[in-house]
Coordinates of C-alpha atoms and ligand atoms in Angstrom, one line a residue:
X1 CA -52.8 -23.2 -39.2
X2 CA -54.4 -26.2 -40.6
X3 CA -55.9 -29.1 -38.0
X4 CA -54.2 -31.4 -36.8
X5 CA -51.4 -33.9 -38.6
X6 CA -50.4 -37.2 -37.1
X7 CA -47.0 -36.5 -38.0
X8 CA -44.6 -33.9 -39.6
X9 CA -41.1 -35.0 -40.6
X10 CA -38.5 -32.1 -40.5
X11 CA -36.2 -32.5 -43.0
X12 CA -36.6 -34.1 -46.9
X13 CA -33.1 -35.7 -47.3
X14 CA -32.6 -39.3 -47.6
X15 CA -33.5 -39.9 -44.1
X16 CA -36.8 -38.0 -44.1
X17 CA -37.3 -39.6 -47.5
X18 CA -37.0 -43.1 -45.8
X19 CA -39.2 -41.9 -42.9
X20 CA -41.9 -40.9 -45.7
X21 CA -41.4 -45.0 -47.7
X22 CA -42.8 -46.2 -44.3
X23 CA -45.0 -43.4 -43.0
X24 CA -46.9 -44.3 -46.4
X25 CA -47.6 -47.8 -45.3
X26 CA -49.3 -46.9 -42.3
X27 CA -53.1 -45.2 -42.1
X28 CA -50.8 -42.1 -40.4
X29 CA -51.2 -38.2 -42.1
X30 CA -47.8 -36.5 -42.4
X31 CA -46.0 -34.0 -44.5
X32 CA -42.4 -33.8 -44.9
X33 CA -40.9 -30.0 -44.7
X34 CA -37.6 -29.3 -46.1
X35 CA -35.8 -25.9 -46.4
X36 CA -33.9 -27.0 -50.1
X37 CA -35.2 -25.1 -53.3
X38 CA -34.9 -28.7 -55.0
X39 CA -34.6 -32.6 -53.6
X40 CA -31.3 -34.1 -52.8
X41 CA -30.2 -33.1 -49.4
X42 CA -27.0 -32.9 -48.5
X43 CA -26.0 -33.9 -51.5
X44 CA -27.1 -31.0 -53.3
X45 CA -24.0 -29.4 -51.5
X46 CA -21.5 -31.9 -51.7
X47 CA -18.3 -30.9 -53.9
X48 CA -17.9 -31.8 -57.3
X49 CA -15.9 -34.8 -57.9
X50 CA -17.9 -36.3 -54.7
X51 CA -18.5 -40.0 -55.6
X52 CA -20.0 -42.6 -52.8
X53 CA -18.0 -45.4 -50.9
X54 CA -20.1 -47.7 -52.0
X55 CA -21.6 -49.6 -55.1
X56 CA -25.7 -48.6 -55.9
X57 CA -26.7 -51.7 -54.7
X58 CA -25.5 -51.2 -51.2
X59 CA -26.6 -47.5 -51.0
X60 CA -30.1 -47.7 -51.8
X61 CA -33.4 -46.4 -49.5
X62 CA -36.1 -49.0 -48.9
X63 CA -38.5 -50.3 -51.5
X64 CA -36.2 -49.1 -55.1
X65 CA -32.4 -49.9 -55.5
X66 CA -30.5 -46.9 -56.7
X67 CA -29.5 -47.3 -60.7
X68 CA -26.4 -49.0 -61.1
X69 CA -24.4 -45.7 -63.2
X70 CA -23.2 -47.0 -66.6
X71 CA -20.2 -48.3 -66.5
X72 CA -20.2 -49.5 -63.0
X73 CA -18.7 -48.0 -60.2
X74 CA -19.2 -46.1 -57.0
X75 CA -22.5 -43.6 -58.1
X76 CA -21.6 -39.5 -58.2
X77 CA -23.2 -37.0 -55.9
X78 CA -25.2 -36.2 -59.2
X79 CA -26.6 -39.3 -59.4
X80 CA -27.6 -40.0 -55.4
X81 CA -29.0 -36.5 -55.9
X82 CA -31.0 -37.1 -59.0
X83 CA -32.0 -40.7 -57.3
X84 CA -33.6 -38.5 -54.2
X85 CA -35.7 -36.4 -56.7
X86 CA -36.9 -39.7 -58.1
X87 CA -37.6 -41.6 -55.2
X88 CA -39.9 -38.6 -53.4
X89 CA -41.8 -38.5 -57.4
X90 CA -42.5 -42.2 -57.1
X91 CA -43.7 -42.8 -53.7
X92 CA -45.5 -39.4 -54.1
X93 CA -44.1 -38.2 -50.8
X94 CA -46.2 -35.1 -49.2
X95 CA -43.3 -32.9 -48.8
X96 CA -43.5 -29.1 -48.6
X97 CA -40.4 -27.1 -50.0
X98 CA -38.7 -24.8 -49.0
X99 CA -40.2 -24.8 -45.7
X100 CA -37.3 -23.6 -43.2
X101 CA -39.1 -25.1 -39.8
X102 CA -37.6 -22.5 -37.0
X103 CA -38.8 -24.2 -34.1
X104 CA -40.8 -26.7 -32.6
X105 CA -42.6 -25.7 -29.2
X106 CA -45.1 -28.0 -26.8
X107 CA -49.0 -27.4 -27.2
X108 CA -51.9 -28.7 -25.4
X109 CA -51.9 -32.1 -26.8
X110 CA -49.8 -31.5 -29.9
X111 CA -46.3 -29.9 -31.1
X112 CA -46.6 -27.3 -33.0
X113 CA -43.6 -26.8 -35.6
X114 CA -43.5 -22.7 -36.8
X115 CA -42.4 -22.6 -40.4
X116 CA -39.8 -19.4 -40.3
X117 CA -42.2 -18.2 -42.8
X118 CA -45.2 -17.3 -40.3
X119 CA -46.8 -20.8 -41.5
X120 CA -47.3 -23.3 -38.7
X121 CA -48.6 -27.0 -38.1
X122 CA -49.9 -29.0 -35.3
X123 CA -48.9 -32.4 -34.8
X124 CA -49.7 -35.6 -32.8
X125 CA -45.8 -36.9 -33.2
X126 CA -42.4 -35.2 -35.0
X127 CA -39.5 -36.7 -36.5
X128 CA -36.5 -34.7 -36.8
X129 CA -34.6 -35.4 -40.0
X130 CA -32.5 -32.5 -40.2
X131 CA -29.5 -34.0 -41.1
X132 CA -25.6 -32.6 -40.4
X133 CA -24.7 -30.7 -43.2
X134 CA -26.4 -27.4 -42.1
X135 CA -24.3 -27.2 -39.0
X136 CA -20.4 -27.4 -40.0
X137 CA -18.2 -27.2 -37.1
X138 CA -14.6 -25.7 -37.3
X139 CA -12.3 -25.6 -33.4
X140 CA -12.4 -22.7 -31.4
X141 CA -8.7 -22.5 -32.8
X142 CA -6.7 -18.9 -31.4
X143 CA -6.0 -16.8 -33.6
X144 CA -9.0 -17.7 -36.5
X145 CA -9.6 -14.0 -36.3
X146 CA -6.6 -12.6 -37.1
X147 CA -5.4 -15.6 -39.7
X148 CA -5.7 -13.5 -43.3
X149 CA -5.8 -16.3 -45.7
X150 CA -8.8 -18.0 -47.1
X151 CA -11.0 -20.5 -44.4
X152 CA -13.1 -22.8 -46.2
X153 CA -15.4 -25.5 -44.4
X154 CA -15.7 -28.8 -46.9
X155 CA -19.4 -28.0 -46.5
X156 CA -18.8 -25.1 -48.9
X157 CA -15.3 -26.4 -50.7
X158 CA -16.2 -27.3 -54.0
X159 CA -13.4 -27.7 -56.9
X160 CA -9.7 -27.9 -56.6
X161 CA -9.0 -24.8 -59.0
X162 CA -10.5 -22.7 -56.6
X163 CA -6.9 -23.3 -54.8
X164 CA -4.6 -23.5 -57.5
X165 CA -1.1 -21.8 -56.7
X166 CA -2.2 -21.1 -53.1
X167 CA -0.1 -23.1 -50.3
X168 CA -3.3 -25.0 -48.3
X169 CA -3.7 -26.2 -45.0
X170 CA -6.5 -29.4 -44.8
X171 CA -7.5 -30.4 -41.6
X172 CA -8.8 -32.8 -40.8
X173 CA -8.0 -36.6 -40.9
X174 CA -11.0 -38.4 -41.9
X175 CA -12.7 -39.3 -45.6
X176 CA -13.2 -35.4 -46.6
X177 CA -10.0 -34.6 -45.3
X178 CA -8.6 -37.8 -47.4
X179 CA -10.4 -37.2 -50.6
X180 CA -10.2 -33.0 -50.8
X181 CA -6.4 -33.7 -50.0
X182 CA -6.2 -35.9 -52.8
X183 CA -7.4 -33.6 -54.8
X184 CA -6.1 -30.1 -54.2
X185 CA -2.5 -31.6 -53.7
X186 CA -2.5 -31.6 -57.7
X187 CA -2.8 -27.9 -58.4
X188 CA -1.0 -27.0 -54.8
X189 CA 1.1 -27.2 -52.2
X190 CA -0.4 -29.2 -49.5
X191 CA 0.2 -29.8 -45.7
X192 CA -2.2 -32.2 -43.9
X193 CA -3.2 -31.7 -40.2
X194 CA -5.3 -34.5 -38.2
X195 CA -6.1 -35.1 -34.8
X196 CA -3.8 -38.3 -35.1
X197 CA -1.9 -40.4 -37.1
X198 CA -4.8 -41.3 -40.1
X199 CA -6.7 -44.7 -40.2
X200 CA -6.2 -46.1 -43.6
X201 CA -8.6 -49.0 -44.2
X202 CA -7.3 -52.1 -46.5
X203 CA -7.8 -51.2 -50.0
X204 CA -10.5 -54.0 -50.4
X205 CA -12.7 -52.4 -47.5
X206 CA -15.4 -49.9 -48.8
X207 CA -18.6 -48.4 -47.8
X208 CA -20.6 -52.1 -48.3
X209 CA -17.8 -54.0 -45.8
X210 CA -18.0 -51.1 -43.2
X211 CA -22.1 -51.3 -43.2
X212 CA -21.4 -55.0 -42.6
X213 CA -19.8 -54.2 -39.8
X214 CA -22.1 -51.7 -38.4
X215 CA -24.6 -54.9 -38.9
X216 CA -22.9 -56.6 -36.4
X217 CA -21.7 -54.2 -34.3
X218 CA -26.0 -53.8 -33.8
X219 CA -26.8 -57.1 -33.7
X220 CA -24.0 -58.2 -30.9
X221 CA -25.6 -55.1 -28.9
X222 CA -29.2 -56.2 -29.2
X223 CA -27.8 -59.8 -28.3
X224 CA -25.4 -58.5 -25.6
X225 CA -22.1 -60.2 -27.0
X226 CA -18.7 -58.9 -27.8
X227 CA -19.0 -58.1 -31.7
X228 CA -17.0 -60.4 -34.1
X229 CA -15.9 -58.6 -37.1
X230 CA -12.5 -56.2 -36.8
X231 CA -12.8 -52.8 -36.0
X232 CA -12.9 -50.2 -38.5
X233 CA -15.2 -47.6 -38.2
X234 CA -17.5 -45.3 -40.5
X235 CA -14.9 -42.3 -39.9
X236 CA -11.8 -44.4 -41.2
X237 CA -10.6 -43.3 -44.4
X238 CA -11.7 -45.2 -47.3
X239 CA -9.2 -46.1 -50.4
X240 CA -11.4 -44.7 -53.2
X241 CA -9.6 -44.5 -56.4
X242 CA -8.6 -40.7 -55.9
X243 CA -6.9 -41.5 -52.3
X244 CA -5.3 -44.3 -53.7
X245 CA -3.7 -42.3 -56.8
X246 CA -2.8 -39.8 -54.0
X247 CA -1.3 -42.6 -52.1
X248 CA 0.9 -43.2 -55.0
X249 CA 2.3 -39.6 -55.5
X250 CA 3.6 -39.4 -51.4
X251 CA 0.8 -37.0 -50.4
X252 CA -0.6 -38.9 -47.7
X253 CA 2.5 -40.2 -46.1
X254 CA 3.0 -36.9 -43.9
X255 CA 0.9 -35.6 -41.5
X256 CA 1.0 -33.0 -39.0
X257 CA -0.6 -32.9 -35.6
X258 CA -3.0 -29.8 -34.5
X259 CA -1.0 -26.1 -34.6
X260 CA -1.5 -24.3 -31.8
X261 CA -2.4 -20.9 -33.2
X262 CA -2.9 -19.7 -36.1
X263 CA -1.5 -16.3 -37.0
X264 CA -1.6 -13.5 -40.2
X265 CA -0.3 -15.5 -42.5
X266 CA 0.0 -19.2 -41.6
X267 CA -0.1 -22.0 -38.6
X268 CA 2.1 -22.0 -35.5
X269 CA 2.6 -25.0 -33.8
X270 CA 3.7 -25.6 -29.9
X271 CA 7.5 -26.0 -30.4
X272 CA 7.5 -22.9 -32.5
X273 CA 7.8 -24.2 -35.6
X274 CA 5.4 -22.3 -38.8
X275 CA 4.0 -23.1 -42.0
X276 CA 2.9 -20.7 -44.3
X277 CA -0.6 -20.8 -45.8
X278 CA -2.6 -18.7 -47.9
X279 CA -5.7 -21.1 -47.2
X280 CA -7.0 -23.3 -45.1
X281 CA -9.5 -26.0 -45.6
X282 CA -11.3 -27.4 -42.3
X283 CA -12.6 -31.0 -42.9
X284 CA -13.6 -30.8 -39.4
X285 CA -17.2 -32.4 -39.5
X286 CA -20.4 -31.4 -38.2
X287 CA -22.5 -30.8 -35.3
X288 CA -26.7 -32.0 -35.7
X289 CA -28.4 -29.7 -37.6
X290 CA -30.9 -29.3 -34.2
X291 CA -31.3 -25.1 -33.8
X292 CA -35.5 -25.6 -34.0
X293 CA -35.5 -28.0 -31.0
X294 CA -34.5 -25.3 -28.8
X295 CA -37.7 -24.1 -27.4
X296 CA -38.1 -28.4 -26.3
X297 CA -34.8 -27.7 -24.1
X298 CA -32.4 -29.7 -26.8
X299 CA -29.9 -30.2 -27.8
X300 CA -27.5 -30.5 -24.8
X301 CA -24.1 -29.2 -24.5
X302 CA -22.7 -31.8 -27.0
X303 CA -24.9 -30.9 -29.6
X304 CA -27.4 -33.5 -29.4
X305 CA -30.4 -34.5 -28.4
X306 CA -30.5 -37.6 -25.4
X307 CA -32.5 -40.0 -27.5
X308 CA -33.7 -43.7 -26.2
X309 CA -34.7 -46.7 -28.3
X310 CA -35.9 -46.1 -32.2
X311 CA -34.6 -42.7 -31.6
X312 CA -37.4 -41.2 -29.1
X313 CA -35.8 -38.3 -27.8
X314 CA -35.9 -38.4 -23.7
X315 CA -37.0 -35.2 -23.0
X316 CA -39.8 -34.9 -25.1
X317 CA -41.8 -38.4 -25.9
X318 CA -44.1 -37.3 -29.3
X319 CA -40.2 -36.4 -31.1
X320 CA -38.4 -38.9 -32.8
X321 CA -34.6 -38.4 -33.8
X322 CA -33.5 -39.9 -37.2
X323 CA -30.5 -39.6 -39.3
X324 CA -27.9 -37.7 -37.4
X325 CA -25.4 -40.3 -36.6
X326 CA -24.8 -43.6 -35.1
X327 CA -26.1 -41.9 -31.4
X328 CA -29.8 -41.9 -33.1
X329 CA -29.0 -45.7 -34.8
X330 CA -26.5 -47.8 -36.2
X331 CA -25.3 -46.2 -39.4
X332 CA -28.5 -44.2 -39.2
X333 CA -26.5 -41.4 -41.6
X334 CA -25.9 -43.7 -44.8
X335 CA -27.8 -44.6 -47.1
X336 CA -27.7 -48.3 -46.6
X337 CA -28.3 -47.8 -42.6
X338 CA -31.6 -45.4 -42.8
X339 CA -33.3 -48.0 -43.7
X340 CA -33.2 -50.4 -40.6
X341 CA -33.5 -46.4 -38.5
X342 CA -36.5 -45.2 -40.3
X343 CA -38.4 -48.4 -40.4
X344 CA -37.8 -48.9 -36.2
X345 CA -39.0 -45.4 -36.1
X346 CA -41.9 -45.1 -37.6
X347 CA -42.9 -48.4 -36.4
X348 CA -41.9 -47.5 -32.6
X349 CA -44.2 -43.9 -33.5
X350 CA -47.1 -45.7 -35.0
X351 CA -47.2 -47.8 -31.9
X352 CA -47.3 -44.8 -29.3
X353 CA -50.1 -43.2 -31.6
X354 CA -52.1 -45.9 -31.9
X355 CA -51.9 -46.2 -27.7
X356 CA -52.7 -42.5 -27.4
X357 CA -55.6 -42.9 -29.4
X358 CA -57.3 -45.9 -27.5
X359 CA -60.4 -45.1 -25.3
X360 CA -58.8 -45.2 -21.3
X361 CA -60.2 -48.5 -19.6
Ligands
FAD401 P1 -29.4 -34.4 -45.0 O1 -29.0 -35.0 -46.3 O2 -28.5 -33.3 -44.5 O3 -30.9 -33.9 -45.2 C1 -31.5 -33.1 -44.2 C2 -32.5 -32.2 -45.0 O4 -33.1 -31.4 -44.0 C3 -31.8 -31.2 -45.9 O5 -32.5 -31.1 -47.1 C4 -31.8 -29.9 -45.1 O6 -31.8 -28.8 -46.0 C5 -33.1 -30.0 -44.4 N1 -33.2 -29.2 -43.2 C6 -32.2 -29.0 -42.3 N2 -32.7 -28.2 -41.3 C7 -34.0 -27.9 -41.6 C8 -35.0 -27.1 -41.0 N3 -34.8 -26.4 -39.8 N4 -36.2 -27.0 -41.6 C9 -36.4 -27.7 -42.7 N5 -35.5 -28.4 -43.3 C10 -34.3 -28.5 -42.8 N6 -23.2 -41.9 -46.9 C11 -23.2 -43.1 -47.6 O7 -24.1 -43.9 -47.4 N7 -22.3 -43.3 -48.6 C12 -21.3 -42.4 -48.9 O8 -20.5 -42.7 -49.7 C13 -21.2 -41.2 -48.1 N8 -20.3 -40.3 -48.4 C14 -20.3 -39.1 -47.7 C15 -19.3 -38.2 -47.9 C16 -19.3 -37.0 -47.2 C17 -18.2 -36.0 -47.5 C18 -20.2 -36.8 -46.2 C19 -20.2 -35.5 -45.4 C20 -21.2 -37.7 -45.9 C21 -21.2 -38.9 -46.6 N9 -22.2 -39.9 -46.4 C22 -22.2 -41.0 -47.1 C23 -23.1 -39.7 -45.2 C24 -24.6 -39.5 -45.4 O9 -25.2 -40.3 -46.4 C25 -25.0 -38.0 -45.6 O10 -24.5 -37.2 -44.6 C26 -26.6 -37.8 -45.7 O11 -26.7 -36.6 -46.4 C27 -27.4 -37.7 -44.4 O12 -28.8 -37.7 -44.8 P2 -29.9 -37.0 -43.9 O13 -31.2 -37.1 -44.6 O14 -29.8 -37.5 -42.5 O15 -29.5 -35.5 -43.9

């Protein structure tokens, strides 16, 4: 155990990346720990044909824009992920990897964050950057355990092929239901499940018009006003080029609500009715990746942490939330939205340090 760091940030994705930009700027000493054998993130899992929602220009982390790709266009996963090895190389971030952090406990003036490795570091503040991706969620749905077919979680679906042939349940209405529906329906037959009838958003809407929103769905909070742009939020499915080529063949005109049960060799739904399915794909999202915070009492029984302003998580005042979802900021998990998170964040954590450290008096 080494002495005593101002600050370790858990997690090297883009938000720990965008903690690290700003940490830099302050007299603060901080590592970044990430379990990934390379940079990137999520995005280092993502599937394949994965391409953003947004131009470079809007998706970009603070201080260098994100390359335009040649040719225009909405950047692929392989270039946000080759961005993220760039940008930590540039700013020469501290970051240890792979470092899988197990837990973080309270010590006598510090945290103390146990690598799962035996290694361990004391700290004056922590900032949680762990990200979604290493949690997927699927429902408690009866009968999981006796359905024989494939059950992929899009956290691990990567290419179409892998389906070809094979009737396929996706469920799931949002953009990774959309887009891996898209998709498979060309090499199989499809049926589409969701919650409820799908949100399509205008064809002109992407990722840039939704962060707009976001903007000012923040900035009417902070002022205490009814927001003035139209609803549409983050989880509305976006008409990238593959959904809209999808649009065009039928496949997203029909939808099913929930089955109740699955069964050997297929999906049974309340009024009796079946569909057979030798796979099933849940684009059912994600819970916060929080498993090392549970020796702090967190997360609660929704899966995350109760956090107050900048992200300060209310049960423990020297841990900072970031990333994660709108609960720990505005658009806090894009990339055009960590910026405004991480820069409140470290900012609202350099202030507590700096009043810990002054002489009582
Ligand atoms: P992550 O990228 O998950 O990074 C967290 C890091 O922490 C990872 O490296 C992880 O391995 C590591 N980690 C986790 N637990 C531990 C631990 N215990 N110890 C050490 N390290 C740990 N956003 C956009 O802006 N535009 C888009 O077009 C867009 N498209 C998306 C499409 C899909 C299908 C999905 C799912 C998300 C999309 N997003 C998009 C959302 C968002 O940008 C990503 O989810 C983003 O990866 C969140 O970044 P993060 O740094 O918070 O988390």
């Amino acid at each position: 155990m080494s002495g005593v760091l101002d600050v370790v940030v858990i997690g090297g994705g883009q938000a720990g990346l965008a903690a690290g930009y700003f940490l830099r700027r302050t007299p603060l000493s901080f590592l970044i720990l990430d379990d990934g054998e390379a940079p990137g993130g999520a995005w280092r899992h993502a599937w394949d044909s994965l391409t953003l929602f947004s131009p470079a220009e809007w998706s970009s982390l603070p201080g260098w824009p994100m390359p335009v790709p040649q040719g225009g266009g909405y950047p692929p996963r392989d270039a946000v992920v080759r961005y993220l090895a760039a940008y930590e190389a540039r700013y020469a971030l501290p970051l240890l990897r792979p470092v899988r952090v197990g837990a973080v406990r309270r010590g006598a003036g510090h945290l103390l964050v146990e690598g799962a490795d035996g290694r361990s570091w004391r700290s004056r503040a922590v900032l949680s950057a762990t990200g979604n991706w290493g949690s997927p969620w699927i429902p408690d749905m009866p009968g999981r355990a006796v359905y024989r077919g494939r059950q992929v979680h899009s956290a691990h679906y990567r290419r179409p092929e892998d389906f070809t042939g094979q009737a396929v349940l996706v469920v799931g209405g949002g953009n990774s239901g959309a887009q891996i529906l898209a998709e498979v329906s060309k090499v199989a037959p499809t049926t589409w499940v969701t919650e409820r009838e799908p949100v399509f958003l205008p064809d002109d809407v992407d990722g840039r018009v939704l962060f707009e929103r976001a903007t000012e769905r923040w900035q009417a909070e902070r002022e205490g006003r009814a927001p003035a742009e139209p609803r549409g939020g983050l989880g509305d499915i976006v008409m990238v080029p593959p959904v809209r080529e999808a649009r065009a063949r039928g496949v997203l005109s029909h939808s099913l609500r929930p089955f109740a049960s699955l069964e050997a060799d297929g999906a049974v739904w309340a009024d009796g009715s079946r569909v057979a399915a030798g796979a099933i794909i849940w684009c059912t999202g994600f819970r916060p990746a929080l498993g090392h915070l549970a020796p702090l009492g967190l997360p609660g029984a929704d899966g995350r942490a109760q956090v107050g302003p900048e992200g300060r998580a209310t049960a423990e005042p020297r841990l900072w939330l970031l990333g994660y979802g709108d609960w720990t900021g505005s658009a806090s998990a894009t990339l055009a939205g960590i910026t405004r998170a991480a820069r409140g964040a470290v900012a609202a954590l350099s202030e507590a340090l700096a009043r810990d450290a002054e002489p009582p008096g």
